[in-house]
Coordinates of C-alpha atoms in Angstrom, one line a residue:
Chain A
M197 CA 0.0 0.0 0.0
K198 CA 2.8 2.3 0.9
K199 CA 4.5 1.7 -2.4
S200 CA 1.4 2.4 -4.5
F201 CA 0.9 5.6 -2.6
S202 CA 4.4 6.7 -3.1
V203 CA 4.1 6.1 -6.8
L204 CA 0.9 8.0 -6.9
S205 CA 2.1 11.0 -5.0
L206 CA 5.3 10.9 -7.1
A207 CA 3.2 11.1 -10.2
L208 CA 1.1 13.9 -8.7
L209 CA 4.2 15.8 -7.7
A210 CA 5.9 15.2 -11.0
L211 CA 2.8 16.7 -12.6
G212 CA 2.8 19.7 -10.3
F213 CA 6.5 20.1 -10.9
S214 CA 6.3 19.8 -14.7
A215 CA 3.8 22.6 -14.7
F216 CA 6.6 24.8 -13.6
T217 CA 9.5 23.5 -15.7
P218 CA 9.2 25.1 -19.1
G219 CA 11.4 28.1 -18.7
N220 CA 10.2 28.4 -15.1
K221 CA 7.1 30.2 -16.3
P222 CA 3.9 29.2 -14.6
V223 CA 1.4 27.6 -17.0
K224 CA -1.6 29.7 -17.9
N225 CA -4.6 29.2 -15.9
I226 CA -2.5 28.7 -12.8
A227 CA -3.0 32.2 -11.6
V228 CA 0.0 34.6 -11.6
N229 CA 0.3 37.0 -8.8
T230 CA 0.0 40.6 -9.6
A231 CA 0.2 43.1 -6.9
G232 CA -2.8 43.1 -4.6
A233 CA -4.3 39.9 -5.9
V234 CA -4.8 37.0 -3.6
V235 CA -4.7 33.8 -5.6
P236 CA -4.6 30.1 -4.6
D237 CA -1.3 28.2 -4.7
P238 CA -1.0 26.1 -7.9
D239 CA -1.5 23.0 -5.7
N240 CA -4.1 24.7 -3.4
A241 CA -1.4 24.4 -0.7
G242 CA -1.8 20.6 -0.8
L243 CA -5.5 20.7 0.2
K244 CA -8.5 19.1 -1.4
L245 CA -11.5 21.5 -1.4
P246 CA -15.0 21.7 -2.8
A247 CA -15.3 23.0 -6.4
G248 CA -14.8 26.8 -6.6
F249 CA -12.5 27.0 -3.5
G250 CA -8.8 27.4 -3.5
A251 CA -6.1 27.7 -0.8
L252 CA -2.7 29.3 -0.3
K253 CA -0.2 29.0 2.4
V254 CA 0.2 32.3 4.1
A255 CA 3.3 31.1 6.0
E256 CA 4.9 27.9 7.1
G257 CA 7.5 26.7 9.7
L258 CA 6.2 28.9 12.4
G259 CA 6.1 26.2 15.2
K260 CA 3.2 25.0 17.1
T261 CA 0.6 27.5 15.8
R262 CA -2.6 26.8 17.8
H263 CA -5.5 29.2 17.7
I264 CA -5.4 32.1 15.3
V265 CA -7.2 35.4 14.7
V266 CA -7.2 37.8 11.8
N267 CA -7.4 41.6 12.5
A268 CA -9.2 44.3 10.6
Q269 CA -6.4 44.8 8.1
G270 CA -5.9 41.1 7.5
D271 CA -2.8 40.4 9.7
V272 CA -2.8 37.0 11.3
Y273 CA -2.1 36.6 15.0
A274 CA -1.1 33.0 15.9
K275 CA -0.7 31.7 19.5
I276 CA 2.3 29.3 19.9
M277 CA 2.1 26.4 22.3
G278 CA 4.7 24.9 24.5
K279 CA 8.2 26.3 25.2
V280 CA 8.6 29.6 23.3
A281 CA 11.6 31.8 22.8
E282 CA 11.5 35.3 24.3
G283 CA 9.0 37.5 22.5
K284 CA 7.7 34.6 20.4
G285 CA 4.6 33.5 22.2
I286 CA 2.4 35.3 19.8
L287 CA 3.4 35.7 16.1
K288 CA 2.0 38.4 13.9
L289 CA 2.0 37.8 10.1
H290 CA 1.8 40.8 7.9
D291 CA 1.3 40.7 4.2
A292 CA 2.9 43.9 2.8
N293 CA 2.1 43.6 -0.9
G294 CA -1.4 42.2 -0.8
D295 CA -0.6 38.8 -2.4
G296 CA -1.9 36.9 0.6
K297 CA 1.6 35.6 1.6
S298 CA 3.1 36.8 4.8
D299 CA 6.1 39.1 4.2
E300 CA 6.9 40.0 7.7
T301 CA 6.7 37.9 11.0
T302 CA 7.0 39.7 14.3
G303 CA 6.6 38.3 17.8
M304 CA 5.5 39.3 21.2
G305 CA 4.7 37.6 24.6
N306 CA 6.9 35.1 26.4
Y307 CA 4.3 32.5 27.3
G308 CA 3.2 29.4 25.4
G309 CA -0.5 28.7 25.0
T310 CA -3.4 28.0 22.8
G311 CA -6.1 30.7 23.0
I312 CA -6.2 33.9 21.1
T313 CA -9.0 36.2 19.9
I314 CA -9.9 39.8 19.2
K315 CA -12.9 41.6 20.6
N316 CA -13.9 45.2 21.3
G317 CA -10.5 46.8 20.7
Y318 CA -8.4 44.2 22.5
L319 CA -6.4 41.1 21.6
Y320 CA -6.9 38.4 24.1
A321 CA -4.4 35.5 24.5
S322 CA -4.0 32.7 27.0
S323 CA -1.2 30.7 28.6
D324 CA -2.1 27.4 30.2
E325 CA -2.9 29.2 33.5
E326 CA -3.7 32.8 32.6
V327 CA -5.4 35.1 30.1
F328 CA -3.9 38.5 29.0
R329 CA -5.2 41.3 26.9
Y330 CA -3.6 44.0 24.8
K331 CA -5.1 47.2 23.4
I332 CA -5.2 47.3 19.7
S333 CA -5.4 50.2 17.2
E334 CA -8.2 50.7 14.8
K335 CA -6.3 48.8 12.2
G336 CA -6.0 46.0 14.6
D337 CA -2.3 46.3 15.6
V338 CA -1.3 45.7 19.2
I339 CA -0.3 49.2 20.3
D340 CA 2.2 48.2 23.0
P341 CA 3.1 44.5 23.4
S342 CA 4.8 45.2 26.7
K343 CA 1.5 46.4 28.2
A344 CA -0.2 43.1 28.8
E345 CA -3.1 43.3 31.2
K346 CA -3.5 40.0 33.1
I347 CA -7.2 39.6 33.4
I348 CA -7.3 36.0 34.6
T349 CA -4.8 34.1 36.7
G350 CA -4.3 30.9 38.7
L351 CA -6.3 28.5 36.6
K352 CA -5.8 24.8 37.1
K353 CA -3.3 23.1 34.9
G354 CA -2.7 19.4 35.1
N355 CA -0.7 17.0 33.0
Q356 CA -3.4 16.7 30.4
H357 CA -6.0 18.9 28.8
E358 CA -4.1 21.9 30.1
T359 CA -4.7 24.3 27.3
K360 CA -7.1 27.2 27.8
S361 CA -9.3 28.2 24.9
I362 CA -11.1 31.5 25.0
T363 CA -14.0 33.3 23.3
L364 CA -16.1 36.4 24.2
D365 CA -19.8 37.2 24.0
N366 CA -21.3 40.6 23.2
A367 CA -22.0 41.5 26.8
G368 CA -18.5 42.0 28.1
N369 CA -17.8 38.4 29.2
I370 CA -15.0 36.0 28.4
Y371 CA -15.4 32.2 28.5
V372 CA -12.4 30.0 29.3
N373 CA -12.2 26.2 29.0
I374 CA -10.5 24.6 31.9
G375 CA -10.0 21.0 30.8
A376 CA -10.2 18.1 33.2
Y377 CA -6.8 16.8 34.2
S378 CA -8.0 13.2 33.8
N379 CA -9.5 10.8 31.3
S380 CA -12.5 9.6 33.2
C381 CA -12.0 10.7 36.8
Q382 CA -10.8 7.2 37.9
E383 CA -9.1 6.7 41.3
L384 CA -6.0 5.9 39.2
D385 CA -6.1 7.7 35.8
R386 CA -6.0 5.3 32.9
K387 CA -5.5 2.3 35.1
P388 CA -7.6 -0.7 33.9
G389 CA -10.5 -1.5 36.2
S390 CA -10.0 1.6 38.4
M391 CA -13.4 3.0 39.3
G392 CA -14.6 6.6 39.2
R393 CA -14.4 9.0 42.1
M394 CA -17.8 10.0 43.4
P395 CA -18.5 12.8 43.2
C396 CA -15.6 13.7 40.8
P397 CA -13.6 16.2 42.7
I398 CA -12.0 17.6 39.6
L399 CA -15.2 19.4 38.6
D400 CA -14.9 22.1 41.2
S401 CA -12.1 23.8 39.3
A402 CA -11.9 22.1 35.9
G403 CA -13.9 20.0 33.5
G404 CA -16.0 23.0 32.4
I405 CA -16.3 26.4 31.0
W406 CA -15.7 29.4 33.3
Q407 CA -17.1 32.9 32.7
F408 CA -15.1 36.0 33.7
K409 CA -15.4 39.8 33.0
A410 CA -13.5 40.7 29.9
D411 CA -12.1 43.9 31.4
K412 CA -11.3 43.2 35.0
L413 CA -7.7 42.5 36.2
N414 CA -6.4 39.5 38.1
Q415 CA -9.6 37.4 38.3
S416 CA -9.5 33.8 39.4
Y417 CA -12.0 31.2 40.5
G418 CA -13.4 33.5 43.2
E419 CA -14.4 36.2 40.6
G420 CA -15.4 33.7 37.9
V421 CA -18.6 31.7 37.4
R422 CA -18.6 28.0 36.5
Y423 CA -20.8 28.6 33.4
A424 CA -21.1 25.0 32.3
T425 CA -19.7 21.8 33.8
G426 CA -19.3 18.1 32.8
L427 CA -17.1 18.9 29.9
R428 CA -14.0 16.7 29.8
N429 CA -11.9 19.0 27.5
V430 CA -12.9 21.7 25.0
V431 CA -10.4 23.1 22.6
G432 CA -12.6 24.4 19.8
L433 CA -15.3 26.9 21.0
D434 CA -17.0 29.9 19.6
W435 CA -19.6 32.5 20.6
N436 CA -22.4 32.3 18.0
T437 CA -23.3 36.0 17.6
Q438 CA -26.4 35.2 15.5
L439 CA -27.9 33.0 18.2
D440 CA -26.1 34.8 21.1
Q441 CA -25.0 31.5 22.5
L442 CA -21.8 29.6 23.4
F443 CA -21.0 26.5 21.3
V444 CA -18.3 24.1 22.2
M445 CA -16.7 20.9 20.8
M446 CA -15.8 18.4 23.5
H447 CA -13.0 15.8 23.3
G448 CA -14.7 12.5 24.3
R449 CA -13.1 10.1 26.7
D450 CA -10.5 7.4 25.8
D451 CA -9.9 3.8 26.4
L452 CA -13.2 2.1 27.0
H453 CA -11.8 -1.3 26.0
N454 CA -8.3 -0.8 27.5
L455 CA -9.8 0.1 30.8
F456 CA -12.8 -2.3 30.8
P457 CA -12.0 -5.1 28.5
D458 CA -14.9 -7.3 29.7
L459 CA -17.5 -4.7 28.8
Y460 CA -16.1 -3.1 25.6
T461 CA -14.4 -4.6 22.5
E462 CA -11.4 -3.1 20.7
K463 CA -13.9 -1.8 18.1
D464 CA -15.9 -0.1 20.8
N465 CA -12.7 1.4 22.0
A466 CA -12.2 2.9 18.5
E467 CA -15.7 4.0 17.8
L468 CA -17.0 5.2 21.2
P469 CA -17.8 7.7 22.4
A470 CA -18.7 10.4 19.9
E471 CA -16.9 13.7 19.7
T472 CA -19.7 16.1 20.6
M473 CA -21.0 19.6 19.9
F474 CA -22.9 21.3 22.6
A475 CA -24.9 24.5 22.6
L476 CA -24.5 25.7 26.1
K477 CA -26.7 27.7 28.5
K478 CA -25.6 28.9 31.9
G479 CA -25.7 26.1 34.4
D480 CA -25.6 23.2 31.9
N481 CA -24.0 19.9 32.8
A482 CA -22.7 17.8 29.9
G483 CA -22.2 14.7 32.0
W484 CA -18.5 14.0 32.1
P485 CA -17.2 11.8 33.7
Y486 CA -20.5 10.1 34.6
T487 CA -21.8 9.6 31.1
Y488 CA -20.5 9.4 27.5
Y489 CA -22.4 9.7 24.2
D490 CA -22.9 6.7 22.0
P491 CA -23.4 7.9 18.4
A492 CA -24.8 4.6 17.2
Q493 CA -27.5 4.4 19.9
H494 CA -28.0 8.2 20.0
K495 CA -27.9 8.1 23.7
K496 CA -26.0 9.2 26.7
M497 CA -24.6 6.1 28.4
V498 CA -23.4 5.5 32.0
A499 CA -19.6 5.4 32.0
P500 CA -18.1 2.0 33.1
E501 CA -16.2 3.8 35.9
Y502 CA -19.7 4.6 37.4
G503 CA -21.4 1.3 36.9
G504 CA -22.1 1.4 33.2
D505 CA -21.9 -1.6 30.9
G506 CA -22.5 -0.1 27.5
K507 CA -26.3 -0.5 27.8
K508 CA -27.3 1.5 30.8
E509 CA -28.6 4.9 29.8
G510 CA -27.3 8.0 31.5
S511 CA -29.3 10.4 33.6
K512 CA -31.6 13.0 31.9
E513 CA -30.1 15.7 34.1
Y514 CA -27.3 15.9 31.6
I515 CA -27.7 17.8 28.4
D516 CA -27.6 16.1 25.0
P517 CA -25.2 17.2 22.3
I518 CA -26.7 18.9 19.3
M519 CA -24.3 17.0 17.0
A520 CA -22.2 13.9 17.2
F521 CA -19.0 13.1 15.2
P522 CA -16.9 9.9 15.0
A523 CA -14.8 9.1 18.1
H524 CA -11.4 10.5 18.9
M525 CA -11.0 12.9 15.9
A526 CA -10.0 15.7 18.3
P527 CA -12.0 18.8 17.4
N528 CA -9.5 21.6 18.1
G529 CA -11.1 24.6 16.3
L530 CA -14.7 25.8 15.9
L531 CA -15.8 28.8 13.9
F532 CA -19.2 30.1 12.9
Y533 CA -18.9 31.6 9.4
T534 CA -20.4 35.0 9.2
G535 CA -18.6 36.2 6.0
N536 CA -20.0 36.9 2.6
Q537 CA -17.2 35.6 0.4
F538 CA -18.3 31.9 0.5
P539 CA -21.6 30.8 -1.1
A540 CA -24.7 31.5 0.9
R541 CA -25.1 28.0 2.3
Y542 CA -22.0 28.5 4.4
K543 CA -23.2 31.6 6.2
N544 CA -23.9 30.9 9.9
G545 CA -22.8 27.3 9.5
A546 CA -19.9 25.9 11.5
F547 CA -16.4 24.9 10.5
I548 CA -14.6 22.5 12.7
A549 CA -10.9 21.6 12.6
F550 CA -10.3 18.0 13.6
H551 CA -6.7 17.6 14.7
G552 CA -6.8 13.9 13.9
S553 CA -7.1 10.8 16.1
W554 CA -4.5 8.6 17.7
N555 CA -6.6 6.0 19.5
R556 CA -8.8 4.4 16.9
A557 CA -6.6 1.3 16.5
P558 CA -7.2 -1.3 15.1
L559 CA -9.3 0.9 12.8
P560 CA -7.5 3.5 10.7
Q561 CA -7.0 6.9 12.3
E562 CA -9.5 9.6 11.4
G563 CA -9.8 13.3 11.2
Y564 CA -6.9 15.5 10.1
Y565 CA -9.4 17.6 8.2
V566 CA -11.7 20.6 8.4
V567 CA -15.4 19.8 8.2
F568 CA -18.4 22.0 7.6
V569 CA -21.7 21.6 9.5
P570 CA -24.7 23.4 7.7
F571 CA -27.1 25.2 10.1
E572 CA -30.7 26.0 9.4
N573 CA -32.8 28.2 11.7
G574 CA -30.0 28.2 14.2
K575 CA -29.7 24.4 14.4
P576 CA -27.4 22.0 12.7
T577 CA -29.1 20.0 9.9
G578 CA -27.5 16.8 11.4
K579 CA -25.2 16.4 8.4
W580 CA -21.6 17.2 8.1
E581 CA -19.1 17.2 5.3
V582 CA -15.4 17.2 4.9
F583 CA -14.6 20.7 3.7
A584 CA -10.8 20.7 3.5
N585 CA -8.7 17.5 3.4
G586 CA -5.2 16.6 2.6
F587 CA -3.4 18.2 5.6
S588 CA -1.8 14.9 6.5
G589 CA -0.3 14.4 3.1
M590 CA -1.2 10.7 3.3
E591 CA -4.0 8.6 1.7
T592 CA -3.7 5.7 4.2
G593 CA -1.9 4.7 7.3
V594 CA -1.7 8.1 8.9
T595 CA -0.4 8.3 12.4
P596 CA 0.0 11.5 14.5
R597 CA 3.8 11.5 13.9
S598 CA 3.6 10.7 10.2
A599 CA 0.9 13.4 9.4
Q600 CA 2.6 16.3 7.7
H601 CA 0.2 18.8 9.0
R602 CA -2.6 18.7 11.6
P603 CA -5.4 21.3 11.5
C604 CA -5.9 23.1 14.8
G605 CA -7.2 26.7 14.8
L606 CA -9.7 28.5 12.6
A607 CA -10.2 32.2 11.9
Q608 CA -12.2 34.4 9.5
G609 CA -10.5 37.2 7.6
P610 CA -12.2 40.6 7.0
D611 CA -12.8 39.6 3.4
G612 CA -14.5 36.4 4.5
S613 CA -11.5 34.1 3.8
L614 CA -11.2 31.1 6.1
Y615 CA -7.8 30.6 7.8
V616 CA -6.6 27.3 9.2
S617 CA -3.5 26.7 11.4
D618 CA -1.4 23.6 11.5
D619 CA 0.3 23.0 14.9
S620 CA 2.6 20.3 13.6
K621 CA 4.7 22.2 11.1
G622 CA 3.4 25.6 11.7
S623 CA 1.7 26.3 8.4
I624 CA -1.1 28.9 8.1
Y625 CA -3.6 28.2 5.3
R626 CA -6.0 30.7 3.7
I627 CA -9.0 29.2 1.9
I628 CA -10.8 31.5 -0.6
Y629 CA -13.8 31.1 -2.9
N630 CA -13.2 32.0 -6.5
G631 CA -16.2 30.3 -8.1
K632 CA -19.3 32.0 -9.4
Chain B
M87 CA 10.3 29.4 -3.0
K88 CA 7.7 27.1 -4.4
K89 CA 9.9 26.4 -7.4
I90 CA 12.7 25.3 -5.2
L91 CA 10.4 23.2 -3.1
G92 CA 9.0 21.2 -6.0
P93 CA 12.2 19.5 -7.1
I94 CA 13.3 18.9 -3.5
A95 CA 10.1 17.3 -2.6
L96 CA 10.3 15.2 -5.7
M97 CA 13.8 14.1 -4.9
V98 CA 12.9 13.2 -1.3
L99 CA 10.0 11.3 -2.5
L100 CA 12.0 9.5 -5.2
M101 CA 14.6 8.6 -2.6
S102 CA 12.1 7.3 -0.1
F103 CA 10.5 5.3 -2.8
Q104 CA 13.7 3.7 -3.8
T105 CA 14.8 2.9 -0.3
A106 CA 11.5 1.8 1.1
P107 CA 11.6 -1.9 0.1
K108 CA 15.2 -2.3 1.2
K109 CA 14.4 -0.7 4.5
A110 CA 11.6 -3.1 5.1
A111 CA 13.9 -6.1 4.6
Q112 CA 16.5 -4.6 6.9
V113 CA 14.1 -4.4 9.8
T114 CA 13.6 -8.1 10.1
K115 CA 17.0 -9.7 9.3
P116 CA 19.9 -7.8 10.8
A117 CA 17.8 -6.8 13.8
V118 CA 17.3 -10.4 14.7
K119 CA 21.0 -11.2 14.2
S120 CA 22.2 -8.5 16.5
V121 CA 20.3 -10.0 19.4
V122 CA 22.3 -12.7 20.9
T123 CA 21.7 -12.5 24.6
T124 CA 18.6 -14.6 24.8
A125 CA 18.1 -18.2 24.0
N126 CA 15.8 -17.5 21.1
P127 CA 15.7 -13.7 20.3
A128 CA 13.6 -14.1 17.2
A129 CA 10.9 -15.9 19.2
S130 CA 11.1 -13.3 21.9
I131 CA 10.6 -10.5 19.3
E132 CA 7.7 -12.4 17.8
R133 CA 6.0 -12.9 21.2
G134 CA 6.9 -9.3 22.1
K135 CA 5.0 -8.0 19.1
A136 CA 1.9 -9.7 20.3
V137 CA 2.2 -8.0 23.7
Y138 CA 2.9 -4.7 22.0
L139 CA -0.2 -5.0 19.9
S140 CA -2.5 -5.7 22.9
Q141 CA -0.8 -3.5 25.5
C142 CA 1.1 -0.6 23.9
L143 CA 0.0 0.1 20.4
S144 CA -3.1 2.2 21.2
C145 CA -0.9 4.9 22.7
H146 CA 2.6 4.4 21.3
Q147 CA 1.2 3.8 17.8
V148 CA 1.9 1.3 15.0
D149 CA 5.0 3.2 14.0
G150 CA 6.3 3.6 17.5
G151 CA 6.0 7.4 16.9
G152 CA 3.8 8.1 19.9
V153 CA 1.6 11.1 19.9
P154 CA 3.1 14.6 20.0
H155 CA 2.5 16.3 23.3
L156 CA 0.8 13.2 24.8
N157 CA 2.4 9.8 24.4
A158 CA 6.2 9.4 24.2
P159 CA 7.7 8.0 21.0
L160 CA 9.6 4.7 21.3
D161 CA 11.1 4.7 17.8
G162 CA 14.5 6.5 18.0
A163 CA 14.2 7.4 21.6
T164 CA 17.5 7.3 23.4
A165 CA 16.1 6.0 26.6
V166 CA 14.4 3.1 24.8
V167 CA 17.5 1.8 23.1
G168 CA 20.0 2.9 25.8
K169 CA 22.1 0.8 28.1
D170 CA 20.0 1.5 31.2
K171 CA 17.5 -1.3 30.7
A172 CA 16.4 -1.1 34.4
K173 CA 14.9 2.3 33.7
I174 CA 12.6 1.2 30.9
I175 CA 11.7 -2.0 32.7
S176 CA 10.7 0.1 35.7
I177 CA 8.5 2.4 33.5
V178 CA 6.6 -0.7 32.2
L179 CA 6.2 -2.0 35.7
K180 CA 5.3 1.3 37.5
G181 CA 3.8 3.3 34.7
M182 CA 4.4 7.0 34.3
T183 CA 2.7 10.1 35.6
D184 CA 5.5 12.6 35.0
R185 CA 5.7 15.2 32.4
V186 CA 8.8 14.2 30.4
E187 CA 10.8 16.1 27.8
I188 CA 12.1 14.1 24.9
D189 CA 14.0 16.0 22.1
G190 CA 12.5 19.3 23.1
E191 CA 8.9 18.1 23.2
F192 CA 6.9 17.5 26.4
Y193 CA 4.9 14.3 26.8
S194 CA 2.3 14.3 29.6
N195 CA -0.2 11.6 29.2
N196 CA -0.4 9.2 32.1
M197 CA 0.8 5.6 31.5
A198 CA -0.8 2.8 33.5
P199 CA 1.4 0.4 35.4
H200 CA 1.8 -3.0 33.7
K201 CA 3.0 -5.1 36.7
E202 CA 0.5 -7.8 35.9
L203 CA 2.6 -8.8 32.8
T204 CA 5.0 -11.6 33.5
D205 CA 8.8 -11.2 33.5
Q206 CA 8.9 -13.0 30.2
Q207 CA 6.2 -10.8 28.6
I208 CA 8.0 -7.6 29.7
A209 CA 11.3 -9.0 28.4
D210 CA 9.7 -9.9 25.1
V211 CA 7.9 -6.6 24.6
L212 CA 11.0 -4.6 25.4
T213 CA 13.1 -6.7 23.1
Y214 CA 10.6 -6.2 20.4
V215 CA 10.5 -2.4 21.0
R216 CA 14.3 -2.2 21.1
N217 CA 14.5 -4.0 17.7
S218 CA 11.6 -2.4 15.7
W219 CA 11.3 0.5 13.3
T220 CA 14.8 2.1 13.3
N221 CA 15.7 0.7 16.8
K222 CA 18.5 -1.8 17.1
A223 CA 19.6 -2.8 20.6
S224 CA 20.3 -5.8 22.8
A225 CA 17.5 -8.0 24.1
V226 CA 16.0 -7.7 27.6
T227 CA 15.9 -10.9 29.6
P228 CA 13.3 -12.2 32.1
A229 CA 16.1 -12.2 34.7
E230 CA 16.7 -8.5 34.2
V231 CA 13.0 -7.8 34.6
K232 CA 12.8 -10.0 37.7
A233 CA 15.7 -8.1 39.3
V234 CA 14.0 -4.7 38.7
R235 CA 10.7 -6.0 40.0
A236 CA 12.3 -7.3 43.2
K237 CA 13.6 -3.8 43.9
I238 CA 10.3 -2.1 43.3
K239 CA 8.5 -4.4 45.7

């Protein structure tokens, strides 16, 4: 299989390459850049897209680019995760000649992290324990990078699910995901047979979304509100301005078979539970760690750590997801599209960046793409479609290490372009519509 | 930039295509030869593979590459192929809850203890891991596992 894929990609590459060989002149119909025109890369930056869409790489090799945001003049701000060099925690990409490619990268901030967004004249960015904000100019430039206002501090950070994603509503509040530092709140995390702690003590300070004031300094748990609980880990989240409601994508639990081999098969391990989308209201409880969502039965089930056996239905006190996706695909970015560049059916629908699975063995790994979920009358239609694929660069046999790129963050540009970050090789993609 | 990238990618691909079949052959033959410390290393590797598939693969992956940021890679990891076998035996027995740094990347997912595996199974799976993918290192014996287990208890 590997061989045939190599041959195929070789042929594809040779084709792409030969398009450029005659006198190094691009063939017609592959658009040539004139000043001020944004055109797709000849190979659409390696992505497969629906008809009429094209893609270009804005930049690459930036590091672990997690969430991204685009300011009013089209500059991209990207949050970098992990250890960062001094002044490189947030990268700003500026396109000087209007061809869509970044010509100038500048950095600021000394902390690694995932969350970044712009709202009401401020750029907000998170470390794994804090949230900062910076005043921006009308054009969207951070006025003084040294003037970071620490608005939230002292958030729980464990050895897993430690990233803090952020979004803001239109009423001056900021929402922060505080992931549960556990898979399923077992006495011994990821230990086969270990039962769940009751009640799960993690939920007092993690495993949910917290609400804080967007403009108040040094807030911590005392000043915040646990807005929604029972959410194992959320990375992709967005405030839907049309519905004025918070939407989140939850990473479902792992290891049903590995931990409870008598109750779940290896196939169950791969296909359960669903990755889920929730529309949240204040006070909601999504059920983690007591329940998980079975996409085949369309039901919440009691987790085996709490007496479940794959058949026992979970309590009605927990909310249902509004959408279920295949297990373990790792939704890391969520964006409601409000632009006018894409065809009308995309407006107010949701894009989701699936980072790609690692625990679907013995089945093939899944994800590594951006999907689109159409919405009608403020509700998902129940269908979803792969919108941008090809990030991994592999047809089959993808693993987290072998994937060339892994989609993570999403952002919308002022012209309605969709931006996607890759936190594996640090590429930033821009997807544009050039159809009729 | 793109123009330069094209030919390079082509060359890299060509090279990987040409060497791929050879590489696959190398993994099985010389790797087995280099292991001389157990009675029947080939059998140990074969048994170890079965243990790997059932106990390790879901996290450490079919290519031994682990999962960036979560599960440590085994392929090419110095600690895995190093001389300090006691350390890796101990990790299998006790599991791991530390956040570890390998080649500049942090791995932080918890690993469950596997002390229910027999000395033979642990020796087999570590011998398999030390002689798979690009790894090539001496076998681990049940006696070595037994010695470490005694110290842990």
